mmCIF file of C-alpha atoms in Angstrom:
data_model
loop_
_atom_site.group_PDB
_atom_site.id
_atom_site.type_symbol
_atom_site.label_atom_id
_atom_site.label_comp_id
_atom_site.label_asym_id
_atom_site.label_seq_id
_atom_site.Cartn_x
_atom_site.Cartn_y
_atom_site.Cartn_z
ATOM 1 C CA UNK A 1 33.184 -273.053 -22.627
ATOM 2 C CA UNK A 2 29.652 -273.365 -23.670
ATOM 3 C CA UNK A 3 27.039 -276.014 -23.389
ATOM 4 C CA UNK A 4 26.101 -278.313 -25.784
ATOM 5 C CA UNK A 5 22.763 -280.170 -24.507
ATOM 6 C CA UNK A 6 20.170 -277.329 -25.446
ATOM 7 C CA UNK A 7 19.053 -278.196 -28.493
ATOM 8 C CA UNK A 8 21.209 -278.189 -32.133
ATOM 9 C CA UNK A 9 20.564 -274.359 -33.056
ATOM 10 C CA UNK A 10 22.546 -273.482 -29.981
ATOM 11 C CA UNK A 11 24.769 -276.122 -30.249
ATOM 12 C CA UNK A 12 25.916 -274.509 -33.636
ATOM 13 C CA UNK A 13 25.715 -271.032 -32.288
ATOM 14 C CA UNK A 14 27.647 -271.804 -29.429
ATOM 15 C CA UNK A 15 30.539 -273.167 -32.099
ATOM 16 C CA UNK A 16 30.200 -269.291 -33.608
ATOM 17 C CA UNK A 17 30.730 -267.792 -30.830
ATOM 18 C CA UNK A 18 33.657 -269.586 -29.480
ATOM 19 C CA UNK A 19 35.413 -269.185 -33.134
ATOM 20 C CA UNK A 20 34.131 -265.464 -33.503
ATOM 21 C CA UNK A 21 33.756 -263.854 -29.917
ATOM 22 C CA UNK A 22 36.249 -266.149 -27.952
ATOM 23 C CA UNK A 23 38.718 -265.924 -30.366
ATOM 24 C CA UNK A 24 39.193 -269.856 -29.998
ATOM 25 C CA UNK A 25 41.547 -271.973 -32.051
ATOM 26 C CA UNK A 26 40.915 -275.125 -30.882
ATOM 27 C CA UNK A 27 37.585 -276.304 -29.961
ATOM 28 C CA UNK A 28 36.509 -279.943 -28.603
ATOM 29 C CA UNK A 29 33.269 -281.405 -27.569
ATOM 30 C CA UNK A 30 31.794 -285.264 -27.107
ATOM 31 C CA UNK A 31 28.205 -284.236 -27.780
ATOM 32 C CA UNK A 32 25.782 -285.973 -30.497
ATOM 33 C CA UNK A 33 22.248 -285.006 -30.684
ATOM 34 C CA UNK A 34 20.107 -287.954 -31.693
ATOM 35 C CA UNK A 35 18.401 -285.720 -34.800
ATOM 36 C CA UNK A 36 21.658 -284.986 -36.170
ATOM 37 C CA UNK A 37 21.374 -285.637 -40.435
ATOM 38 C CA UNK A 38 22.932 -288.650 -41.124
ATOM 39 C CA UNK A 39 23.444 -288.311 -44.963
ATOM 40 C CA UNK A 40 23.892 -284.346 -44.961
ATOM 41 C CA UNK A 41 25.879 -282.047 -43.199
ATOM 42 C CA UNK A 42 23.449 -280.268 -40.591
ATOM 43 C CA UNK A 43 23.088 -276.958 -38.906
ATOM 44 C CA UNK A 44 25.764 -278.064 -36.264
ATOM 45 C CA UNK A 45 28.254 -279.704 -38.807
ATOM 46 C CA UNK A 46 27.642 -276.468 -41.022
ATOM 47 C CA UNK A 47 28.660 -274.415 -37.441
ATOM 48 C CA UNK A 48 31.792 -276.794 -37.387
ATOM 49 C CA UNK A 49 33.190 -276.081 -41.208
ATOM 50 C CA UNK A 50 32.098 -272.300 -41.524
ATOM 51 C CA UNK A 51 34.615 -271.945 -37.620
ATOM 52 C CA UNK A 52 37.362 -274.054 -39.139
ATOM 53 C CA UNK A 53 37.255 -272.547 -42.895
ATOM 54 C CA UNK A 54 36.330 -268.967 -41.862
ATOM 55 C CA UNK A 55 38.118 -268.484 -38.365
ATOM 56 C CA UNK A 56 40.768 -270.860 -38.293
ATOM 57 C CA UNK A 57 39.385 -272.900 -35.923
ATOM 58 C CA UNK A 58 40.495 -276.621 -35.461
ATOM 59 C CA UNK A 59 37.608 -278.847 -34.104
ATOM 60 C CA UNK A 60 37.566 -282.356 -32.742
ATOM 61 C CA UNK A 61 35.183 -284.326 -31.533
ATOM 62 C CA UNK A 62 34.744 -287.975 -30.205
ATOM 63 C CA UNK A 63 33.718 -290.530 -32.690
ATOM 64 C CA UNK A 64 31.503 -292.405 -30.464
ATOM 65 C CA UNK A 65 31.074 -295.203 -28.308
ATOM 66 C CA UNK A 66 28.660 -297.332 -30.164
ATOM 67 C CA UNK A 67 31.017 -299.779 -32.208
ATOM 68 C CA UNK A 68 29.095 -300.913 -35.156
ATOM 69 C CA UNK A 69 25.591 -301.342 -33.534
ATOM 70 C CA UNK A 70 24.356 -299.942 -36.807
ATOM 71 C CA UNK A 71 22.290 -301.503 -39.763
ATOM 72 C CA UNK A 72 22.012 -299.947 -43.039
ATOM 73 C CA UNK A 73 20.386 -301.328 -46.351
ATOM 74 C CA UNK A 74 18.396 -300.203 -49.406
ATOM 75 C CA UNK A 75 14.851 -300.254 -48.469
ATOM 76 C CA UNK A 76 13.157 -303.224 -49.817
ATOM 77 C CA UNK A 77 9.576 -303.242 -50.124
ATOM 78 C CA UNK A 78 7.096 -305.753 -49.094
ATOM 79 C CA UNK A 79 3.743 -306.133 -49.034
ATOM 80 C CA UNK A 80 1.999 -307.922 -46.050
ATOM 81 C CA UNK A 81 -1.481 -308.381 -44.858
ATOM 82 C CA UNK A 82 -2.469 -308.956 -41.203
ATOM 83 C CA UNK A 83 -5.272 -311.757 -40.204
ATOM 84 C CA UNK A 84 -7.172 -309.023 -38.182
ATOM 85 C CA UNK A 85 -6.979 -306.380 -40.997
ATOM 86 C CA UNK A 86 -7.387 -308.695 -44.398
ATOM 87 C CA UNK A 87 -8.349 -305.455 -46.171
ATOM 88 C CA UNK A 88 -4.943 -303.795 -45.745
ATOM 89 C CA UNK A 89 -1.635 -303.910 -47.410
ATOM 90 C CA UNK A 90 1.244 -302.460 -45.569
ATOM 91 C CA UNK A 91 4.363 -301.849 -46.933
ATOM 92 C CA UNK A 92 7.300 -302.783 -44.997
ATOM 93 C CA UNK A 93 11.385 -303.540 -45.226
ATOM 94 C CA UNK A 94 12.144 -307.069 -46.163
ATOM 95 C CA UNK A 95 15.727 -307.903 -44.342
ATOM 96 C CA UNK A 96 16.683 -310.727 -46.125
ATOM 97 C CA UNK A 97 15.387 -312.666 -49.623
ATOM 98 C CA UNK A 98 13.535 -314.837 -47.517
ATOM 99 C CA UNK A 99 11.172 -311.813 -47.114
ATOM 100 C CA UNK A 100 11.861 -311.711 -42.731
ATOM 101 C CA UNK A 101 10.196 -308.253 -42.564
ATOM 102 C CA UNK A 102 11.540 -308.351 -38.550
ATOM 103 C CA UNK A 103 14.862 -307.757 -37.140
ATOM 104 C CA UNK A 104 15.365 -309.657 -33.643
ATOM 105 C CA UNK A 105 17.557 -307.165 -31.074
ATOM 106 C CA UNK A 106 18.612 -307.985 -27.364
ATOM 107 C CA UNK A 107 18.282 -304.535 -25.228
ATOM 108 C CA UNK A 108 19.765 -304.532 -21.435
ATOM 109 C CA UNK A 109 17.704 -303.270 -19.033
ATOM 110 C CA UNK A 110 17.473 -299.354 -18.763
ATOM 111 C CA UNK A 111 16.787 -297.228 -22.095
ATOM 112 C CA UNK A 112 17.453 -298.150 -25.693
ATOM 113 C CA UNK A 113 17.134 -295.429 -28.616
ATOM 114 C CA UNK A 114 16.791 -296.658 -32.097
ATOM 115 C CA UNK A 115 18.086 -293.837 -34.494
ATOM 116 C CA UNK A 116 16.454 -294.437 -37.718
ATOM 117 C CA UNK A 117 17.221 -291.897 -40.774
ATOM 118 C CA UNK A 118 17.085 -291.876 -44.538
ATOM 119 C CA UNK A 119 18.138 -290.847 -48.020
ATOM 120 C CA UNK A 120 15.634 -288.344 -48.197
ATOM 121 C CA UNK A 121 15.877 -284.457 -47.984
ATOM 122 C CA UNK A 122 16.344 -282.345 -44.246
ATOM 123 C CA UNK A 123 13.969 -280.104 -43.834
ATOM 124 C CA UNK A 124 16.584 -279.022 -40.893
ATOM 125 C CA UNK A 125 19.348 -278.778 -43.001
ATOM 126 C CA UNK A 126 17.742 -276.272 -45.150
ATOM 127 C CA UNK A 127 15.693 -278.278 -48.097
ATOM 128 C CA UNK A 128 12.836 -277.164 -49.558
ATOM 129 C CA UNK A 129 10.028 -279.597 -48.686
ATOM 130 C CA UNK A 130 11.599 -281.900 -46.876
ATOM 131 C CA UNK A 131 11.305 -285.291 -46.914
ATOM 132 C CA UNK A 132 8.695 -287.080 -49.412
ATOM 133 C CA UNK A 133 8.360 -290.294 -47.334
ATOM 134 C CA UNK A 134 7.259 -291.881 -43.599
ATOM 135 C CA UNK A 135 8.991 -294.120 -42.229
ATOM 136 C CA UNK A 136 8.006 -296.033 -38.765
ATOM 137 C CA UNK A 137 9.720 -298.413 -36.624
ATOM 138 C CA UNK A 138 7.066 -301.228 -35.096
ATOM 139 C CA UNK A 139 8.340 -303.081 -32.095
ATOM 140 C CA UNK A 140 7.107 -306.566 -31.254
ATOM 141 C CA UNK A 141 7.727 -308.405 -28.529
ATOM 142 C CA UNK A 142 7.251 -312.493 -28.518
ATOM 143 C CA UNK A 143 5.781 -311.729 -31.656
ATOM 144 C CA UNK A 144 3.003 -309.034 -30.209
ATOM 145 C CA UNK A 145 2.429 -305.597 -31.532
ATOM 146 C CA UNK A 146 3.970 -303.282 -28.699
ATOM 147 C CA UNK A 147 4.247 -299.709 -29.965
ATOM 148 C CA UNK A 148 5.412 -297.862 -32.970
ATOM 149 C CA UNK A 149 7.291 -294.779 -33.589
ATOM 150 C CA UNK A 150 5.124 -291.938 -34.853
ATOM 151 C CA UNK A 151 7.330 -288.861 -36.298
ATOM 152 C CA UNK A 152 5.329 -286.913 -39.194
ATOM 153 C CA UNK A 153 8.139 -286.949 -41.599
ATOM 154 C CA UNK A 154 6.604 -285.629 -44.669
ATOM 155 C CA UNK A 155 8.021 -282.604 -45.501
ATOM 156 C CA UNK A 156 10.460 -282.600 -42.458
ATOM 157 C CA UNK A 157 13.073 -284.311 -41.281
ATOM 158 C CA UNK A 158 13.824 -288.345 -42.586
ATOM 159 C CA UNK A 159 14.141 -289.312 -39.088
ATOM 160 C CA UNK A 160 12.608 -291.430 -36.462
ATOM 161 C CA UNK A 161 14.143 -291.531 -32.922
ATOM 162 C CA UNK A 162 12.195 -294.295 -30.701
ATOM 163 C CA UNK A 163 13.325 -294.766 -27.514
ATOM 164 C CA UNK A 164 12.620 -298.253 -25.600
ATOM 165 C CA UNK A 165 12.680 -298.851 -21.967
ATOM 166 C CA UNK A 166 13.372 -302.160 -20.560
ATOM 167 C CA UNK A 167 11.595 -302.070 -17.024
ATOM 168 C CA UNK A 168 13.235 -306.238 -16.203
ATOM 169 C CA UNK A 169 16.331 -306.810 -14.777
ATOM 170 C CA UNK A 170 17.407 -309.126 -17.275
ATOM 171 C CA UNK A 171 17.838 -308.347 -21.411
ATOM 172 C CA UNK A 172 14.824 -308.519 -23.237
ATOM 173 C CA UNK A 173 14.504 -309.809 -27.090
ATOM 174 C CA UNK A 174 12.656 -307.546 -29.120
ATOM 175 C CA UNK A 175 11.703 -307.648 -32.893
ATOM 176 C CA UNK A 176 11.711 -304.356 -35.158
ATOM 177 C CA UNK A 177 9.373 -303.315 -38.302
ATOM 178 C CA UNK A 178 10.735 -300.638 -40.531
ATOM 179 C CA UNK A 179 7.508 -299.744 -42.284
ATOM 180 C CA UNK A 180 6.607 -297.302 -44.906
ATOM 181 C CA UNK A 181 3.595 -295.385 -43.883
ATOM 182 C CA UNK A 182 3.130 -292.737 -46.283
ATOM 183 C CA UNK A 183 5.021 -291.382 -49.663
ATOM 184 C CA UNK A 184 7.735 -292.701 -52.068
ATOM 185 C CA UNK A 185 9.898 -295.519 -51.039
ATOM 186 C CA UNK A 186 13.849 -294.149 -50.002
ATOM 187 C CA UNK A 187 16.448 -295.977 -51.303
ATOM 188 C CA UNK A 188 19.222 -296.132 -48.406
ATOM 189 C CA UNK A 189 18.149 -296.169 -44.857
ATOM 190 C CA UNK A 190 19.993 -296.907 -41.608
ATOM 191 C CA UNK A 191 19.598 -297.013 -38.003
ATOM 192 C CA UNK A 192 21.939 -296.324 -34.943
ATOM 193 C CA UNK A 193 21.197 -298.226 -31.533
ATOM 194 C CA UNK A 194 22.270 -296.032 -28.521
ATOM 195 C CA UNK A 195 22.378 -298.327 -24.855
ATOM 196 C CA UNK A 196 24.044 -300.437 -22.796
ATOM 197 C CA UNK A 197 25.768 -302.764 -25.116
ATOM 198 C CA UNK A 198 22.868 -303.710 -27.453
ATOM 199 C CA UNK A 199 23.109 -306.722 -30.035
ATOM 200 C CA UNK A 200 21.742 -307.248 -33.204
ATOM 201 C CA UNK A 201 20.915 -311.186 -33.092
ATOM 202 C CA UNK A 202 20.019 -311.569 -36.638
ATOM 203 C CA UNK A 203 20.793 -309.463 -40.509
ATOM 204 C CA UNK A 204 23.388 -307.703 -38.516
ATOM 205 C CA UNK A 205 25.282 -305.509 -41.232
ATOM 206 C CA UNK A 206 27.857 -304.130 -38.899
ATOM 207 C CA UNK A 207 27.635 -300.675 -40.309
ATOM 208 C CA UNK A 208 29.095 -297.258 -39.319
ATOM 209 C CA UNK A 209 27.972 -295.644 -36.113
ATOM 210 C CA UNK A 210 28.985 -292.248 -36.378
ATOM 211 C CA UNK A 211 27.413 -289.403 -38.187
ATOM 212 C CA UNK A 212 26.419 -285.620 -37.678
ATOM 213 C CA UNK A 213 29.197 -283.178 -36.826
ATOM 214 C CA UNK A 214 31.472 -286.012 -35.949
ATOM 215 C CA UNK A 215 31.427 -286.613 -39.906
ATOM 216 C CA UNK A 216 31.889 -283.266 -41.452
ATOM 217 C CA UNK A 217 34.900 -281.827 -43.285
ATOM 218 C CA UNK A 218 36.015 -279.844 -40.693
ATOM 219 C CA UNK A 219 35.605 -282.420 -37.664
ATOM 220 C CA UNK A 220 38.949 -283.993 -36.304
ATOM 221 C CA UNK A 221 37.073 -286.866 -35.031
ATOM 222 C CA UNK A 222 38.768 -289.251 -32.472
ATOM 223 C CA UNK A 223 38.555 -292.863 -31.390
ATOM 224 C CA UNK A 224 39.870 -294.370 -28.509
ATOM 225 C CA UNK A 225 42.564 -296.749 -27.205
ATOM 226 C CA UNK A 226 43.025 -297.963 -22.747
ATOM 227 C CA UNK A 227 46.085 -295.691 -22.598
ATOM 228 C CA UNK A 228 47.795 -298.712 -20.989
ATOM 229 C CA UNK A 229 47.222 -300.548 -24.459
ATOM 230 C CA UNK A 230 49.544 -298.077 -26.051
ATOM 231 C CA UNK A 231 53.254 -298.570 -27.421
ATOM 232 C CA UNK A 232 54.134 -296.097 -24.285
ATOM 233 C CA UNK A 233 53.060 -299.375 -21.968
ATOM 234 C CA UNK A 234 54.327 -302.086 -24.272
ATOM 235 C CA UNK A 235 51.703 -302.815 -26.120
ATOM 236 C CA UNK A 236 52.752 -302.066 -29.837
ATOM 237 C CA UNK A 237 50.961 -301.370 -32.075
ATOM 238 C CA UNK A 238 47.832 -300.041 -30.017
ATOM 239 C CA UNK A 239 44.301 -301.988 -29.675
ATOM 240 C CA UNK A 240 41.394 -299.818 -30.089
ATOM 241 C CA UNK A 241 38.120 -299.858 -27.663
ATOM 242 C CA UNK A 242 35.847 -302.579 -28.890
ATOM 243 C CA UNK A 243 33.436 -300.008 -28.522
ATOM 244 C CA UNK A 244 35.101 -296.902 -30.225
ATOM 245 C CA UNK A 245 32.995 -296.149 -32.965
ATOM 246 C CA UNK A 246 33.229 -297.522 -36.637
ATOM 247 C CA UNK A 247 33.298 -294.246 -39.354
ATOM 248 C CA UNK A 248 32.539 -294.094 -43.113
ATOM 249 C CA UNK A 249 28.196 -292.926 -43.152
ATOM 250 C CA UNK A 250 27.714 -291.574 -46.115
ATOM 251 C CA UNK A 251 26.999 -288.483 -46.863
ATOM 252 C CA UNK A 252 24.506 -288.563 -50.228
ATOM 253 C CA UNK A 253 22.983 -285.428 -50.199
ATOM 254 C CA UNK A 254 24.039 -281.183 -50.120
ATOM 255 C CA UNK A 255 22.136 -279.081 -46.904
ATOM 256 C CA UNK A 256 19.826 -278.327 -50.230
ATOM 257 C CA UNK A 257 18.587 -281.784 -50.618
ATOM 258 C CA UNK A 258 20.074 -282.472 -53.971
ATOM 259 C CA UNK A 259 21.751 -285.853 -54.396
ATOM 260 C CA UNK A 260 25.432 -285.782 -55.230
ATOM 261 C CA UNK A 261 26.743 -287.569 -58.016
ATOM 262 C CA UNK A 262 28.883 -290.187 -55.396
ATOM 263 C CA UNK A 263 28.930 -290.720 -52.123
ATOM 264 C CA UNK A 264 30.903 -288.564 -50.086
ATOM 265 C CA UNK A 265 32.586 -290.732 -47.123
ATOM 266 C CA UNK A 266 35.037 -288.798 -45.484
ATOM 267 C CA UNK A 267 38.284 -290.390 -43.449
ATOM 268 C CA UNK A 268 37.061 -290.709 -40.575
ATOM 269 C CA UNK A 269 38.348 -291.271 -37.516
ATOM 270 C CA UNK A 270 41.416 -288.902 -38.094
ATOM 271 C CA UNK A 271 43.064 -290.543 -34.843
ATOM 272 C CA UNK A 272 43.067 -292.185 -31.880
ATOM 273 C CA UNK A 273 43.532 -290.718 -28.217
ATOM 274 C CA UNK A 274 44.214 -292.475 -25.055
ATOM 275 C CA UNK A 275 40.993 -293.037 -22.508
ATOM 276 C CA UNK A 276 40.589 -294.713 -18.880
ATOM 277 C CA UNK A 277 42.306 -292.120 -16.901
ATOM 278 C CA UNK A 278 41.975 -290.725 -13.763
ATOM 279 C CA UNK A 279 40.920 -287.229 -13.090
ATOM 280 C CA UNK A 280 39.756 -284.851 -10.173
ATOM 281 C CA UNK A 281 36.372 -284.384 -11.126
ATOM 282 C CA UNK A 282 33.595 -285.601 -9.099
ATOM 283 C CA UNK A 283 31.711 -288.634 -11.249
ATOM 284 C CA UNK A 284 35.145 -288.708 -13.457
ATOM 285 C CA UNK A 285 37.648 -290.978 -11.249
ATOM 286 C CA UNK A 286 38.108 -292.922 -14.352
ATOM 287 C CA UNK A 287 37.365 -291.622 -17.647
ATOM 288 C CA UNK A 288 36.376 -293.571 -20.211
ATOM 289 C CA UNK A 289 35.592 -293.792 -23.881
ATOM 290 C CA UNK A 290 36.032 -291.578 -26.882
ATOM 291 C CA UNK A 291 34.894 -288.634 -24.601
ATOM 292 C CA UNK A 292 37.993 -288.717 -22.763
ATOM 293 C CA UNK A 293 39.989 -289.551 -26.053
ATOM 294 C CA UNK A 294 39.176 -286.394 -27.623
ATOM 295 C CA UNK A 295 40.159 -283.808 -25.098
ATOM 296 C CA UNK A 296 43.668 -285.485 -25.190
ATOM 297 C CA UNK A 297 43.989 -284.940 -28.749
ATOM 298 C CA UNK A 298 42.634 -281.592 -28.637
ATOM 299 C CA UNK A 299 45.365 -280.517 -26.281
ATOM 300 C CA UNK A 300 48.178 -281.456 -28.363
ATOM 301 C CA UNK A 301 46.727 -279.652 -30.790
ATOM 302 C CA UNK A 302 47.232 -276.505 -28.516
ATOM 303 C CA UNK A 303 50.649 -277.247 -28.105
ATOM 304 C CA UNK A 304 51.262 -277.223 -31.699
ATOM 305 C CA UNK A 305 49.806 -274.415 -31.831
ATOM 306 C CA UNK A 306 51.527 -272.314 -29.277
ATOM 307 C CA UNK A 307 54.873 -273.628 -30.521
ATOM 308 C CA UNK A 308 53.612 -272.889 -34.388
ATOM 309 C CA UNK A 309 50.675 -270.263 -34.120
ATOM 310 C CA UNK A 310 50.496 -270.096 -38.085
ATOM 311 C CA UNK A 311 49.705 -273.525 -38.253
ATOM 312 C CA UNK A 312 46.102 -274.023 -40.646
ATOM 313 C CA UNK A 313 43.288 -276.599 -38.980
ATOM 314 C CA UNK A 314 44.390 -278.196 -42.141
ATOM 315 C CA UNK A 315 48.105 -278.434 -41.436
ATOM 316 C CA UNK A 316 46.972 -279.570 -38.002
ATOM 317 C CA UNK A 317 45.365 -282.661 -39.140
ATOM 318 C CA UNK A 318 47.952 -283.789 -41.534
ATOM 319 C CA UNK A 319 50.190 -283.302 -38.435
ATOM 320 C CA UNK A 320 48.400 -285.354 -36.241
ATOM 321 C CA UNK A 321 47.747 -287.969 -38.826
ATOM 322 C CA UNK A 322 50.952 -287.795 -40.221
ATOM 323 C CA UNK A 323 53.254 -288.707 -37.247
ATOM 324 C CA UNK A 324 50.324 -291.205 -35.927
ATOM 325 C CA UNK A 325 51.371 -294.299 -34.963
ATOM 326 C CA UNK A 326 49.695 -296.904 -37.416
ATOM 327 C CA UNK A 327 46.901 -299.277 -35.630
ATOM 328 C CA UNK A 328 44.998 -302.533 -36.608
ATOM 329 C CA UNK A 329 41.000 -302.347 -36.792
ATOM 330 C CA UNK A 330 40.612 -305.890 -35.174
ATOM 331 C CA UNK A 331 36.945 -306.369 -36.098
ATOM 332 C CA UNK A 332 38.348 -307.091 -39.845
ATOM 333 C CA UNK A 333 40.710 -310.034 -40.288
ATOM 334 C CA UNK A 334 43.712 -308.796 -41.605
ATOM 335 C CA UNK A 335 46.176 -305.761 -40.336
ATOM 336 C CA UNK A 336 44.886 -302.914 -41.836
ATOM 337 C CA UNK A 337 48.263 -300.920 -43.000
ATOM 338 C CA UNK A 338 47.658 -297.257 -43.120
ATOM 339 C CA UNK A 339 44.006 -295.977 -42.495
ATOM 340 C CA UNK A 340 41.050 -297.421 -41.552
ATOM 341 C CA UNK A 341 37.320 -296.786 -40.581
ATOM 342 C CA UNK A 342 37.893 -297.689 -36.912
ATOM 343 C CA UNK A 343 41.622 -296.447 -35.798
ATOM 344 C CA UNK A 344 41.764 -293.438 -38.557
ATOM 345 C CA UNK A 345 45.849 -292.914 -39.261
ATOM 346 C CA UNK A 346 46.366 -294.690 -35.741
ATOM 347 C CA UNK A 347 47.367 -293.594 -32.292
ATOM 348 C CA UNK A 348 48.455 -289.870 -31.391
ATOM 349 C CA UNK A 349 52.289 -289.263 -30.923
ATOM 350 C CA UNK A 350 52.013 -285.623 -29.080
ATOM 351 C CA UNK A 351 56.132 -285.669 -28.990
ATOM 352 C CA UNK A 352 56.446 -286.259 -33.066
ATOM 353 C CA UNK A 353 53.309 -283.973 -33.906
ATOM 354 C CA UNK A 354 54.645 -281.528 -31.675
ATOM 355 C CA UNK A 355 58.566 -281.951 -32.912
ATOM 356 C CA UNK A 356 57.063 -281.611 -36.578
ATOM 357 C CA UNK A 357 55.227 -278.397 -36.199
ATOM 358 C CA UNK A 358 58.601 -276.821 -34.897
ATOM 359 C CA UNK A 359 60.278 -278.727 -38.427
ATOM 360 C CA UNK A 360 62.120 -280.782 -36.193
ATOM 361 C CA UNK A 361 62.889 -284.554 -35.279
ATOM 362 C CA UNK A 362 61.281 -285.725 -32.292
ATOM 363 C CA UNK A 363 64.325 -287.395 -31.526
ATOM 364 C CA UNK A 364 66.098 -284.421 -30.982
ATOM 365 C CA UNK A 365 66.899 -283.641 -27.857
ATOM 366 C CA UNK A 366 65.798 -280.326 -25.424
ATOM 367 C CA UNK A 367 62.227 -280.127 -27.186
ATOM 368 C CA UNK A 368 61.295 -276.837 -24.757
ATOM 369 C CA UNK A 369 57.361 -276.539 -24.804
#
């Protein structure tokens, strides 16, 4: 075991030591750290990929529980002038032709964090320079300056994280302002709302959710599925969490900060793992979400592996996704046949992934684990 909340360098050197001092071959964790790249690979997803390529290691980790509270969108410039400050231009993101340079969101009481990130280099990630541009988020309420985010970006990190708190006890309707306050203008940006069931009201690209470590090569990320929603219970096929996290960020640029010719968008989530159960720990009589999900997965992979120690991370994956039980992403209209951005290859069958690592039919009978 080792913790995961104190900051990303020992996040990834906690990963090391697992795969190098612990001798670990599987390794699981449900932990995203706000200033995790979204359109690189960062210190932590460089942790996950040097354990599973160099050590053997195979990795999973939750997808998320943030659906597809996510927009994303070229950055498109506009100039606007303020009555109070006629001598200015600021430049800001128009959401729509009609130049709307504000976003209307609905945040439940408690805390809100608005991820916004970038196409520009990680200083993090190990770029020289950094980013070249500034980007702030302005927040307006009933169409009143509030507060603004107020990262120095410039040759850093192409990130703002704003956190909002809601004091009411009912949801609040706020307005956002992506602005550009200093340097060139990106070309692809995107934000990630993290609360209690936040809603986009208005230019509402239902985008991907999940990025960092849980989108890296060597990630077996997981989604989730109410385990009595499952073929097991009579539900066939299985019906994802509405909130189980939609994959697919892109990643557009090496740790270096050079952009790649295309797009790298890795199949994620590999599968999905059952959630809402019951267990003994205090806080945890029911366990929800992709949290729960991956730990489920992550055992199975054990299994395999004690049955077949010379199985590869890679050979576990195709495993798993191989005898997966095919799922529907609901949020699109038709039945998606084979993979998809929400239920990956579809729902875990421990028996058949189990069966095949031995090279044997689950159907056969006297399976001794």
């Amino acid at each position: 075991f080792h913790p995961g909340l104190q900051g990303q360098a020992a996040f990834a050197e906690g990963i090391i030591e697992l795969a190098e001092d612990a001798d670990a071959s599987v390794i699981v964790d449900d932990v995203i750290h706000f200033s995790e790249p979204m359109f690189t690979d960062g210190i932590i997803a460089m942790a996950v990929n040097r354990a599973s390529d160099e050590f053997g290691v195979s990795y999973f980790s939750s997808s998320g529980n943030l659906g597809t509270d996510s927009y994303q969108g070229q950055f498109n410039p506009i100039g606007i002038q303020f009555p109070d400050d006629p001598g200015n231009t600021f430049i800001v993101h128009a959401f729509d032709d009609n130049d709307d340079t504000r976003q209307s969101i609905m945040v439940n009481p408690g805390t809100t964090t608005i991820v916004l990130q970038w196409d520009e280099p990680y200083l993090s990630a190990g770029a020289p320079g950094g980013s070249t541009s500034d980007l702030d988020i302005n927040i307006y309420v009933n169409g009143d300056f509030v507060f603004t985010s107020d990262e120095e970006n410039l040759g850093g990190d192409p990130i703002e994280v704003l956190p909002i708190e809601n004091t009411l006890d009912t949801p609040l309707e706020i307005e956002i302002e992506i602005e550009l306050f200093e340097g060139s203008a990106p070309n692809l940006m995107k934000y990630v709302i993290f609360g209690d069931s936040p809603e986009i009201i208005e230019h509402d690209t239902n985008s991907p959710t999940s990025y960092g470590h849980f989108n890296t090569d060597g990630t077996i990320a997981v989604g989730a599925a109410y385990w009595r929603d499952t073929p097991a219970f009579g539900t066939s096929p299985a019906i994802h969490r509405d909130f189980s996290s939609l994959c697919g960020t892109p990643i557009l640029l090496d740790p270096m900060g050079g952009r790649l010719k295309e797009p790298r968008i890795l199949m994620q989530p590999s599968v999905v793992g059952p959630d809402g159960v019951t267990t003994s720990v205090d806080g945890f009589d029911i366990f929800d979400g992709t949290s729960a999900a991956a730990p489920h997965v992550a055992g199975v992979a054990a299994l395999m592996l004690e049955c077949n120690p010379g199985l590869t991370p890679d050979q576990v994956r195709e495993i798993l996704e191989t005898t997966a039980m095919d799922m529907d992403d609901q949020t699109t209209p038709d039945f998606d046949d084979g993979f998809d951005f929400t239920t990956g290859y579809g729902y875990i069958d421990a028996v058949g992934a189990v069966s095949m690592s031995l090279g044997r039919d689950k159907n056969e009978k006297n399976i001794m684990l």
